[in-house]
mmCIF file of C-alpha atoms and ligand atoms in Angstrom:
data_model
loop_
_atom_site.group_PDB
_atom_site.id
_atom_site.type_symbol
_atom_site.label_atom_id
_atom_site.label_comp_id
_atom_site.label_asym_id
_atom_site.label_seq_id
_atom_site.Cartn_x
_atom_site.Cartn_y
_atom_site.Cartn_z
ATOM 1 C CA UNK A 34 17.058 28.684 32.905
ATOM 2 C CA UNK A 35 14.667 28.064 30.041
ATOM 3 C CA UNK A 36 15.889 29.462 26.741
ATOM 4 C CA UNK A 37 13.243 30.387 24.168
ATOM 5 C CA UNK A 38 14.375 30.222 20.528
ATOM 6 C CA UNK A 39 12.420 30.956 17.374
ATOM 7 C CA UNK A 40 14.665 30.221 14.423
ATOM 8 C CA UNK A 41 16.650 27.222 13.207
ATOM 9 C CA UNK A 42 19.860 29.238 13.714
ATOM 10 C CA UNK A 43 18.986 30.130 17.311
ATOM 11 C CA UNK A 44 18.026 26.515 17.985
ATOM 12 C CA UNK A 45 21.342 25.245 16.612
ATOM 13 C CA UNK A 46 23.224 27.734 18.789
ATOM 14 C CA UNK A 47 21.268 26.754 21.911
ATOM 15 C CA UNK A 48 21.887 23.057 21.214
ATOM 16 C CA UNK A 49 25.605 23.631 20.688
ATOM 17 C CA UNK A 50 26.359 23.273 24.377
ATOM 18 C CA UNK A 51 23.545 20.829 25.239
ATOM 19 C CA UNK A 52 24.411 17.606 27.065
ATOM 20 C CA UNK A 53 23.147 14.364 25.532
ATOM 21 C CA UNK A 54 20.874 12.500 25.432
ATOM 22 C CA UNK A 55 18.340 15.117 24.377
ATOM 23 C CA UNK A 56 14.679 14.434 25.206
ATOM 24 C CA UNK A 57 12.044 16.110 23.025
ATOM 25 C CA UNK A 58 8.385 16.917 23.647
ATOM 26 C CA UNK A 59 6.534 18.232 20.598
ATOM 27 C CA UNK A 60 3.364 20.212 21.304
ATOM 28 C CA UNK A 61 0.903 22.578 19.692
ATOM 29 C CA UNK A 62 0.766 24.688 22.848
ATOM 30 C CA UNK A 63 -2.151 25.502 25.171
ATOM 31 C CA UNK A 64 -0.264 23.259 27.546
ATOM 32 C CA UNK A 65 -1.955 21.160 30.226
ATOM 33 C CA UNK A 66 -1.008 18.410 32.670
ATOM 34 C CA UNK A 67 -0.726 15.848 29.852
ATOM 35 C CA UNK A 68 2.075 17.900 28.294
ATOM 36 C CA UNK A 69 3.593 18.504 31.720
ATOM 37 C CA UNK A 70 3.784 14.739 32.345
ATOM 38 C CA UNK A 71 5.704 14.272 29.081
ATOM 39 C CA UNK A 72 8.095 17.095 29.978
ATOM 40 C CA UNK A 73 8.635 15.720 33.462
ATOM 41 C CA UNK A 74 9.573 12.281 32.158
ATOM 42 C CA UNK A 75 11.821 13.759 29.472
ATOM 43 C CA UNK A 76 13.467 15.844 32.153
ATOM 44 C CA UNK A 77 13.950 12.836 34.459
ATOM 45 C CA UNK A 78 15.468 10.673 31.726
ATOM 46 C CA UNK A 79 17.694 13.150 29.860
ATOM 47 C CA UNK A 80 20.165 15.880 30.824
ATOM 48 C CA UNK A 81 18.649 18.164 28.169
ATOM 49 C CA UNK A 82 14.937 18.644 27.500
ATOM 50 C CA UNK A 83 13.595 20.477 24.474
ATOM 51 C CA UNK A 84 9.914 21.335 24.010
ATOM 52 C CA UNK A 85 8.467 22.655 20.775
ATOM 53 C CA UNK A 86 5.384 24.847 20.519
ATOM 54 C CA UNK A 87 4.096 24.930 16.954
ATOM 55 C CA UNK A 88 0.508 24.835 15.748
ATOM 56 C CA UNK A 89 1.212 22.892 12.572
ATOM 57 C CA UNK A 90 -1.094 24.080 9.772
ATOM 58 C CA UNK A 91 -0.406 20.953 7.680
ATOM 59 C CA UNK A 92 -2.049 18.583 10.135
ATOM 60 C CA UNK A 93 -5.407 20.389 10.207
ATOM 61 C CA UNK A 94 -7.912 19.208 7.655
ATOM 62 C CA UNK A 95 -10.413 21.925 8.583
ATOM 63 C CA UNK A 96 -9.306 25.561 8.241
ATOM 64 C CA UNK A 97 -11.550 26.687 11.121
ATOM 65 C CA UNK A 98 -10.022 24.084 13.451
ATOM 66 C CA UNK A 99 -6.598 25.611 12.708
ATOM 67 C CA UNK A 100 -7.598 29.246 13.125
ATOM 68 C CA UNK A 101 -9.605 28.519 16.280
ATOM 69 C CA UNK A 102 -6.984 26.273 17.877
ATOM 70 C CA UNK A 103 -6.316 27.855 21.317
ATOM 71 C CA UNK A 104 -3.052 29.761 21.680
ATOM 72 C CA UNK A 105 -1.350 31.389 24.663
ATOM 73 C CA UNK A 106 2.363 31.351 24.151
ATOM 74 C CA UNK A 107 3.312 33.426 27.198
ATOM 75 C CA UNK A 108 1.520 31.008 29.503
ATOM 76 C CA UNK A 109 2.969 28.002 27.661
ATOM 77 C CA UNK A 110 6.503 29.308 28.121
ATOM 78 C CA UNK A 111 5.841 29.767 31.853
ATOM 79 C CA UNK A 112 4.703 26.151 32.070
ATOM 80 C CA UNK A 113 7.833 24.961 30.235
ATOM 81 C CA UNK A 114 9.966 26.995 32.652
ATOM 82 C CA UNK A 115 8.052 25.544 35.579
ATOM 83 C CA UNK A 116 8.847 22.032 34.270
ATOM 84 C CA UNK A 117 12.524 23.013 33.914
ATOM 85 C CA UNK A 118 12.557 22.540 30.142
ATOM 86 C CA UNK A 119 15.978 23.691 28.892
ATOM 87 C CA UNK A 120 15.043 24.919 25.430
ATOM 88 C CA UNK A 121 11.655 25.953 24.018
ATOM 89 C CA UNK A 122 11.556 26.085 20.220
ATOM 90 C CA UNK A 123 8.583 28.219 19.153
ATOM 91 C CA UNK A 124 9.017 28.869 15.427
ATOM 92 C CA UNK A 125 6.631 30.601 13.050
ATOM 93 C CA UNK A 126 5.173 28.783 10.049
ATOM 94 C CA UNK A 127 7.786 30.118 7.583
ATOM 95 C CA UNK A 128 10.601 28.853 9.784
ATOM 96 C CA UNK A 129 9.320 25.284 9.496
ATOM 97 C CA UNK A 130 8.010 25.513 5.936
ATOM 98 C CA UNK A 131 10.221 28.028 4.138
ATOM 99 C CA UNK A 132 9.417 29.308 0.661
ATOM 100 C CA UNK A 133 9.624 26.429 -1.795
ATOM 101 C CA UNK A 134 9.011 23.698 0.777
ATOM 102 C CA UNK A 135 7.651 20.757 -1.204
ATOM 103 C CA UNK A 136 8.044 17.422 0.594
ATOM 104 C CA UNK A 137 5.474 15.289 2.388
ATOM 105 C CA UNK A 138 6.188 12.310 4.624
ATOM 106 C CA UNK A 139 3.349 9.893 4.080
ATOM 107 C CA UNK A 140 3.129 6.773 6.259
ATOM 108 C CA UNK A 141 1.365 3.666 4.924
ATOM 109 C CA UNK A 142 -1.217 1.271 6.341
ATOM 110 C CA UNK A 143 -1.185 2.275 9.989
ATOM 111 C CA UNK A 144 -1.998 5.882 9.035
ATOM 112 C CA UNK A 145 -5.051 4.940 6.948
ATOM 113 C CA UNK A 146 -7.902 3.939 9.335
ATOM 114 C CA UNK A 147 -9.479 5.864 12.245
ATOM 115 C CA UNK A 148 -8.024 9.389 12.380
ATOM 116 C CA UNK A 149 -6.437 8.896 8.961
ATOM 117 C CA UNK A 150 -9.825 8.133 7.404
ATOM 118 C CA UNK A 151 -11.711 10.769 9.394
ATOM 119 C CA UNK A 152 -9.153 13.535 8.802
ATOM 120 C CA UNK A 153 -7.639 13.233 5.310
ATOM 121 C CA UNK A 154 -4.055 14.499 5.202
ATOM 122 C CA UNK A 155 -3.787 14.754 8.983
ATOM 123 C CA UNK A 156 -1.045 12.156 9.440
ATOM 124 C CA UNK A 157 0.908 13.412 6.419
ATOM 125 C CA UNK A 158 1.073 16.734 8.235
ATOM 126 C CA UNK A 159 2.018 15.107 11.524
ATOM 127 C CA UNK A 160 4.724 12.835 10.063
ATOM 128 C CA UNK A 161 6.200 15.679 8.016
ATOM 129 C CA UNK A 162 6.495 18.128 10.907
ATOM 130 C CA UNK A 163 7.743 15.497 13.358
ATOM 131 C CA UNK A 164 10.466 14.381 10.910
ATOM 132 C CA UNK A 165 11.591 18.008 10.614
ATOM 133 C CA UNK A 166 11.514 18.579 14.390
ATOM 134 C CA UNK A 167 13.361 15.318 15.179
ATOM 135 C CA UNK A 168 16.110 16.394 12.802
ATOM 136 C CA UNK A 169 16.335 20.058 13.837
ATOM 137 C CA UNK A 170 16.544 19.101 17.519
ATOM 138 C CA UNK A 171 18.700 16.013 16.962
ATOM 139 C CA UNK A 172 16.501 14.324 19.539
ATOM 140 C CA UNK A 173 17.732 11.088 21.073
ATOM 141 C CA UNK A 174 14.325 10.397 22.621
ATOM 142 C CA UNK A 175 10.884 11.853 21.948
ATOM 143 C CA UNK A 176 7.912 11.577 24.282
ATOM 144 C CA UNK A 177 4.313 11.248 23.068
ATOM 145 C CA UNK A 178 0.960 10.663 24.740
ATOM 146 C CA UNK A 179 -0.992 7.419 24.518
ATOM 147 C CA UNK A 180 -4.042 9.651 24.115
ATOM 148 C CA UNK A 181 -3.056 9.923 20.456
ATOM 149 C CA UNK A 182 -2.293 6.196 20.144
ATOM 150 C CA UNK A 183 -2.432 6.082 16.344
ATOM 151 C CA UNK A 184 -0.149 9.106 16.128
ATOM 152 C CA UNK A 185 2.497 7.256 18.176
ATOM 153 C CA UNK A 186 2.223 4.263 15.836
ATOM 154 C CA UNK A 187 2.532 6.476 12.758
ATOM 155 C CA UNK A 188 5.597 8.246 14.160
ATOM 156 C CA UNK A 189 7.251 4.959 15.156
ATOM 157 C CA UNK A 190 6.719 3.600 11.641
ATOM 158 C CA UNK A 191 8.067 6.818 10.118
ATOM 159 C CA UNK A 192 11.193 6.831 12.336
ATOM 160 C CA UNK A 193 11.896 3.165 11.625
ATOM 161 C CA UNK A 194 11.424 3.449 7.865
ATOM 162 C CA UNK A 195 13.416 6.651 7.457
ATOM 163 C CA UNK A 196 16.230 5.390 9.735
ATOM 164 C CA UNK A 197 15.707 8.291 12.108
ATOM 165 C CA UNK A 198 17.614 7.492 15.296
ATOM 166 C CA UNK A 199 15.124 9.110 17.698
ATOM 167 C CA UNK A 200 13.601 6.649 20.168
ATOM 168 C CA UNK A 201 9.817 7.128 20.321
ATOM 169 C CA UNK A 202 8.393 6.761 23.826
ATOM 170 C CA UNK A 203 4.678 6.643 24.652
ATOM 171 C CA UNK A 204 3.350 7.707 28.072
ATOM 172 C CA UNK A 205 -0.088 7.160 29.670
ATOM 173 C CA UNK A 206 -3.013 9.506 29.122
ATOM 174 C CA UNK A 207 -3.515 12.118 31.828
ATOM 175 C CA UNK A 208 -7.180 12.629 32.735
ATOM 176 C CA UNK A 209 -9.489 15.055 34.512
ATOM 177 C CA UNK A 210 -11.170 13.734 37.668
ATOM 178 C CA UNK A 211 -14.220 12.493 35.702
ATOM 179 C CA UNK A 212 -11.936 10.575 33.332
ATOM 180 C CA UNK A 213 -12.021 13.028 30.402
ATOM 181 C CA UNK A 214 -8.626 12.945 28.693
ATOM 182 C CA UNK A 215 -6.922 16.315 28.965
ATOM 183 C CA UNK A 216 -6.828 18.060 25.613
ATOM 184 C CA UNK A 217 -6.217 21.598 24.437
ATOM 185 C CA UNK A 218 -9.549 21.323 22.588
ATOM 186 C CA UNK A 219 -11.498 20.817 25.841
ATOM 187 C CA UNK A 220 -11.451 24.609 26.280
ATOM 188 C CA UNK A 221 -13.971 24.880 23.429
ATOM 189 C CA UNK A 222 -16.589 22.793 25.287
ATOM 190 C CA UNK A 223 -19.590 24.594 26.778
ATOM 191 C CA UNK A 224 -20.313 23.698 30.422
ATOM 192 C CA UNK A 225 -22.993 21.206 29.290
ATOM 193 C CA UNK A 226 -20.727 19.671 26.674
ATOM 194 C CA UNK A 227 -17.885 19.478 29.181
ATOM 195 C CA UNK A 228 -20.096 17.524 31.550
ATOM 196 C CA UNK A 229 -21.329 15.271 28.753
ATOM 197 C CA UNK A 230 -17.785 14.575 27.521
ATOM 198 C CA UNK A 231 -17.089 12.325 30.513
ATOM 199 C CA UNK A 232 -19.088 9.679 28.625
ATOM 200 C CA UNK A 233 -16.093 8.930 26.370
ATOM 201 C CA UNK A 234 -14.043 7.478 29.149
ATOM 202 C CA UNK A 235 -17.051 5.747 30.711
ATOM 203 C CA UNK A 236 -17.680 3.928 27.427
ATOM 204 C CA UNK A 237 -14.017 2.934 27.080
ATOM 205 C CA UNK A 238 -13.844 1.793 30.692
ATOM 206 C CA UNK A 239 -16.926 -0.381 30.226
ATOM 207 C CA UNK A 240 -15.329 -1.987 27.172
ATOM 208 C CA UNK A 241 -12.111 -2.541 29.091
ATOM 209 C CA UNK A 242 -13.993 -4.052 32.005
ATOM 210 C CA UNK A 243 -15.898 -6.446 29.719
ATOM 211 C CA UNK A 244 -12.667 -7.396 27.961
ATOM 212 C CA UNK A 245 -10.865 -8.001 31.250
ATOM 213 C CA UNK A 246 -13.615 -10.328 32.391
ATOM 214 C CA UNK A 247 -13.302 -12.387 29.228
ATOM 215 C CA UNK A 248 -15.391 -10.783 26.438
ATOM 216 C CA UNK A 249 -13.533 -11.399 23.167
ATOM 217 C CA UNK A 250 -16.155 -10.342 20.614
ATOM 218 C CA UNK A 251 -15.139 -6.968 19.179
ATOM 219 C CA UNK A 252 -18.730 -6.313 18.097
ATOM 220 C CA UNK A 253 -19.987 -6.891 21.624
ATOM 221 C CA UNK A 254 -17.570 -4.240 22.860
ATOM 222 C CA UNK A 255 -18.484 -1.841 20.032
ATOM 223 C CA UNK A 256 -22.189 -2.127 20.768
ATOM 224 C CA UNK A 257 -21.584 -1.733 24.471
ATOM 225 C CA UNK A 258 -19.755 1.542 23.788
ATOM 226 C CA UNK A 259 -22.401 2.619 21.258
ATOM 227 C CA UNK A 260 -25.151 2.083 23.849
ATOM 228 C CA UNK A 261 -23.347 4.093 26.506
ATOM 229 C CA UNK A 262 -22.643 6.949 24.075
ATOM 230 C CA UNK A 263 -26.287 6.849 22.927
ATOM 231 C CA UNK A 264 -27.294 7.639 26.501
ATOM 232 C CA UNK A 265 -25.642 11.041 26.157
ATOM 233 C CA UNK A 266 -27.719 13.268 23.835
ATOM 234 C CA UNK A 267 -24.878 15.765 23.261
ATOM 235 C CA UNK A 268 -22.504 13.050 22.007
ATOM 236 C CA UNK A 269 -22.380 12.782 18.204
ATOM 237 C CA UNK A 270 -20.363 9.655 17.365
ATOM 238 C CA UNK A 271 -17.779 9.838 14.588
ATOM 239 C CA UNK A 272 -16.324 6.340 15.028
ATOM 240 C CA UNK A 273 -16.253 3.450 17.488
ATOM 241 C CA UNK A 274 -13.374 1.061 16.964
ATOM 242 C CA UNK A 275 -11.976 -2.141 18.383
ATOM 243 C CA UNK A 276 -8.856 -2.797 16.348
ATOM 244 C CA UNK A 277 -5.700 -4.861 16.320
ATOM 245 C CA UNK A 278 -3.183 -3.105 18.550
ATOM 246 C CA UNK A 279 -0.371 -3.449 15.996
ATOM 247 C CA UNK A 280 -2.081 -2.861 12.653
ATOM 248 C CA UNK A 281 -5.243 -0.958 13.696
ATOM 249 C CA UNK A 282 -7.327 -3.247 11.479
ATOM 250 C CA UNK A 283 -10.845 -3.711 12.838
ATOM 251 C CA UNK A 284 -11.236 -7.010 14.656
ATOM 252 C CA UNK A 285 -13.941 -9.628 14.874
ATOM 253 C CA UNK A 286 -12.331 -11.580 17.703
ATOM 254 C CA UNK A 287 -9.830 -10.161 20.146
ATOM 255 C CA UNK A 288 -6.992 -12.657 20.215
ATOM 256 C CA UNK A 289 -4.030 -10.415 21.003
ATOM 257 C CA UNK A 290 -3.208 -6.817 21.914
ATOM 258 C CA UNK A 291 -6.083 -4.581 20.820
ATOM 259 C CA UNK A 292 -7.107 -0.949 21.021
ATOM 260 C CA UNK A 293 -10.586 0.391 21.723
ATOM 261 C CA UNK A 294 -10.896 3.936 20.421
ATOM 262 C CA UNK A 295 -13.541 6.600 19.964
ATOM 263 C CA UNK A 296 -13.992 9.881 18.156
ATOM 264 C CA UNK A 297 -17.034 11.857 19.258
ATOM 265 C CA UNK A 298 -18.234 15.385 18.582
ATOM 266 C CA UNK A 299 -19.740 17.576 21.258
ATOM 267 C CA UNK A 300 -21.108 20.565 19.380
ATOM 268 C CA UNK A 301 -18.276 21.671 17.099
ATOM 269 C CA UNK A 302 -15.563 20.097 19.257
ATOM 270 C CA UNK A 303 -14.263 16.721 18.161
ATOM 271 C CA UNK A 304 -12.655 14.626 20.917
ATOM 272 C CA UNK A 305 -10.733 11.347 20.694
ATOM 273 C CA UNK A 306 -9.760 8.839 23.351
ATOM 274 C CA UNK A 307 -8.693 5.213 23.552
ATOM 275 C CA UNK A 308 -8.048 2.323 25.874
ATOM 276 C CA UNK A 309 -5.531 -0.429 25.180
ATOM 277 C CA UNK A 310 -6.965 -3.922 25.619
ATOM 278 C CA UNK A 311 -3.820 -5.722 26.629
ATOM 279 C CA UNK A 312 -2.208 -7.044 29.740
ATOM 280 C CA UNK A 313 0.030 -4.488 31.426
ATOM 281 C CA UNK A 314 3.649 -5.651 31.289
ATOM 282 C CA UNK A 315 4.522 -8.139 34.016
ATOM 283 C CA UNK A 316 1.006 -9.533 34.527
ATOM 284 C CA UNK A 317 -0.187 -13.033 33.788
ATOM 285 C CA UNK A 318 -3.033 -13.321 31.265
ATOM 286 C CA UNK A 319 -6.303 -14.781 32.624
ATOM 287 C CA UNK A 320 -6.599 -18.553 32.263
ATOM 288 C CA UNK A 321 -7.919 -19.745 28.906
ATOM 289 C CA UNK A 322 -11.297 -21.441 29.120
ATOM 290 C CA UNK A 323 -11.510 -24.411 26.772
ATOM 291 C CA UNK A 324 -14.877 -25.587 25.569
ATOM 292 C CA UNK A 325 -15.833 -29.207 25.119
HETATM 293 P P1 AMP B 579 -0.769 18.330 21.225
HETATM 294 O O1 AMP B 579 -0.253 19.605 21.811
HETATM 295 O O2 AMP B 579 -2.205 18.101 21.444
HETATM 296 O O3 AMP B 579 -0.312 18.130 19.799
HETATM 297 O O4 AMP B 579 -0.069 17.184 22.052
HETATM 298 C C1 AMP B 579 1.322 17.147 22.227
HETATM 299 C C2 AMP B 579 1.696 15.833 22.865
HETATM 300 O O5 AMP B 579 1.032 15.737 24.126
HETATM 301 C C3 AMP B 579 1.265 14.627 22.043
HETATM 302 O O6 AMP B 579 2.276 13.626 22.143
HETATM 303 C C4 AMP B 579 0.003 14.197 22.729
HETATM 304 O O7 AMP B 579 -0.279 12.821 22.565
HETATM 305 C C5 AMP B 579 0.335 14.508 24.173
HETATM 306 N N1 AMP B 579 -0.885 14.642 24.963
HETATM 307 C C6 AMP B 579 -1.973 15.400 24.693
HETATM 308 N N2 AMP B 579 -2.922 15.215 25.616
HETATM 309 C C7 AMP B 579 -2.435 14.320 26.506
HETATM 310 C C8 AMP B 579 -2.944 13.710 27.703
HETATM 311 N N3 AMP B 579 -4.155 13.998 28.163
HETATM 312 N N4 AMP B 579 -2.150 12.827 28.349
HETATM 313 C C9 AMP B 579 -0.918 12.527 27.881
HETATM 314 N N5 AMP B 579 -0.386 13.060 26.765
HETATM 315 C C10 AMP B 579 -1.123 13.945 26.092
#
């Protein structure tokens, strides 16, 4: 049975009899198969699964993005029940940020580029709410999507630095059949924009393909992605990045784990996606070619 709780007190009571370890999936609702995959893994790896549904006002840098963020709590709760989530914590804003709340968790270098630069204050809002949720739930493990790769890195840094014992686990991006990463924001796309949005993954796949056949110039990959995106008139590029996979600093030469990532607007909807440029665990890197 899925128990839905709305206050810190109700959450504490529900957790009183919960078996450990506790797996946590934090969401902003409007749940899709990406969220389901996180819940399923949490469920498989932990005797207790907690999901949170909270549209966090502090991580939105545009007021209209917050007010227009899609919401359907009844449906979300059904999905959590369908995934056999034990406890759904769906608080209101005052429950998370009570009167007098005045602390911000601000992560350093890894939170600065890409989404950090494009959306000032975004990661402060994310790190602050996730720190609160980790603590309220007492999560042993928390599951996040690779789709928001920088977010995972920011949360890992935050948990390490603040000695928060929650293990941060990242799971692969779940995609639509044309490769578009599932996202709650996809609902805002018009039919034309929805069709055009497939270009994000096509551009990332092309970069990955070039990288896997030996291209090591980051600029070559950036221009390849720029050209593919330019072929889609509805795509309005925000950034195109090929960065170090550990620091997110932009690269000239790819000489270790890297991350290709994109932020692109389709009309008023801003979408992000990424592709790691690294060998999957357990594979042998391609042979080095030495000049001379
Ligand atoms: P959100 O509700 O968008 O804040 O996302 C909640 C969690 O689901 C975050 O850890 C996201 O990275 C993850 N997530 C969102 N979309 C996907 C997806 N398409 N595949 C896998 N995880 C996702």
